[in-house]
Amino acid sequence: MPARCQYCGRETTDGRAFCSDECMVQYNTATGRTLPDVKHLLLGIALSLFLILIGPVTGNQPMVGIGVAVLGFVVAKWPMATPETVEAVGYVPSHEICRAIGVTIILVGLFMTLWM
């Protein structure tokens, strides 16, 4: 299996971790910025779980859908991919995948809110 650039996901010919020095600098910059975003991600997940759990307790079923939509927004706003995914496809493509999943979760939440 050919090696992939850890930032952009392009195949590298000589097995290096990055296809260029520019990708290495951008990867180091991007990973340095994501560490502070972890607290936002965790707070957003906690808020969405609270909303999801409060819905059945109060008998407000649309609240569950709102909580799911908030979870989708959090995942789309602060995407965090697993290291295995980053290694397999690269940093940028893995975050695009996470954002696509977040948008899908938002749509599911809105569907749950409006039609359930």
XYZ file of C-alpha atoms in Angstrom:
116
model
C 0.000 0.000 0.000
C 1.534 3.333 -1.000
C 2.062 5.893 1.718
C -0.183 8.952 1.849
C 0.569 12.517 2.809
C -0.639 13.046 6.378
C -2.067 16.465 5.471
C -3.588 16.426 1.993
C -3.946 12.665 1.471
C -2.051 12.485 -1.836
C 0.071 9.406 -2.412
C 3.763 9.876 -1.747
C 6.249 8.066 -3.907
C 9.111 7.604 -1.477
C 7.099 6.609 1.615
C 7.501 9.965 3.333
C 4.841 11.204 5.743
C 4.259 14.430 3.785
C 4.309 15.130 0.061
C 5.942 18.544 0.519
C 7.396 20.812 3.143
C 4.362 23.075 2.753
C 2.034 20.203 3.740
C 4.196 19.479 6.774
C 4.034 23.112 7.925
C 0.264 23.275 7.350
C -0.232 19.978 9.227
C 1.784 21.214 12.216
C -0.154 24.501 12.210
C -3.527 22.741 11.926
C -2.831 20.218 14.667
C -1.632 23.003 16.972
C -4.944 24.819 16.498
C -7.184 21.795 17.064
C -6.090 21.075 20.632
C -7.959 24.102 22.101
C -11.026 23.096 20.039
C -11.323 19.868 22.020
C -12.922 21.729 24.949
C -15.544 23.219 22.608
C -16.214 19.790 21.133
C -16.641 18.187 24.556
C -18.876 20.996 25.847
C -21.007 20.759 22.711
C -21.347 16.997 23.063
C -22.316 17.402 26.728
C -24.930 20.033 25.827
C -26.404 17.891 23.056
C -26.590 14.833 25.304
C -28.295 16.932 27.973
C -30.888 18.082 25.425
C -31.372 14.532 24.143
C -31.922 13.220 27.684
C -34.113 16.090 28.879
C -36.627 15.504 26.065
C -38.108 12.232 27.348
C -37.891 13.371 30.981
C -40.031 16.435 30.325
C -42.199 14.788 27.682
C -40.960 17.230 25.045
C -40.128 14.868 22.160
C -38.944 17.608 19.733
C -36.179 18.356 22.242
C -34.542 15.041 21.282
C -34.337 16.133 17.655
C -32.962 19.516 18.693
C -30.280 17.751 20.734
C -29.363 15.577 17.760
C -29.173 18.661 15.512
C -26.916 20.397 18.065
C -24.686 17.309 18.080
C -24.467 17.476 14.287
C -23.569 21.166 14.428
C -20.826 20.467 16.970
C -19.370 17.657 14.857
C -19.469 19.849 11.724
C -17.994 22.903 13.476
C -15.180 21.125 15.331
C -14.415 17.925 13.418
C -12.076 15.507 15.132
C -11.126 12.419 13.174
C -9.433 9.370 14.640
C -5.678 9.055 14.111
C -6.307 5.927 12.034
C -8.550 7.881 9.650
C -5.986 10.671 9.360
C -3.301 8.089 8.635
C -5.437 6.361 6.017
C -6.734 9.367 4.052
C -4.952 12.468 5.403
C -5.853 15.333 7.726
C -7.905 17.441 5.315
C -9.976 14.592 3.788
C -10.678 13.097 7.218
C -12.022 16.440 8.460
C -14.164 16.781 5.339
C -15.607 13.336 6.096
C -16.362 14.429 9.681
C -18.056 17.592 8.448
C -20.198 15.578 6.017
C -21.219 13.286 8.877
C -22.062 16.351 10.996
C -24.299 17.807 8.278
C -26.044 14.437 7.952
C -26.635 14.370 11.713
C -28.096 17.896 11.545
C -30.544 16.765 8.867
C -31.541 13.723 10.931
C -32.098 15.971 13.954
C -34.262 18.371 11.971
C -36.251 15.458 10.574
C -36.770 14.118 14.101
C -37.843 17.552 15.339
C -40.306 18.323 12.578
C -41.841 14.952 11.735
C -41.762 12.854 14.865
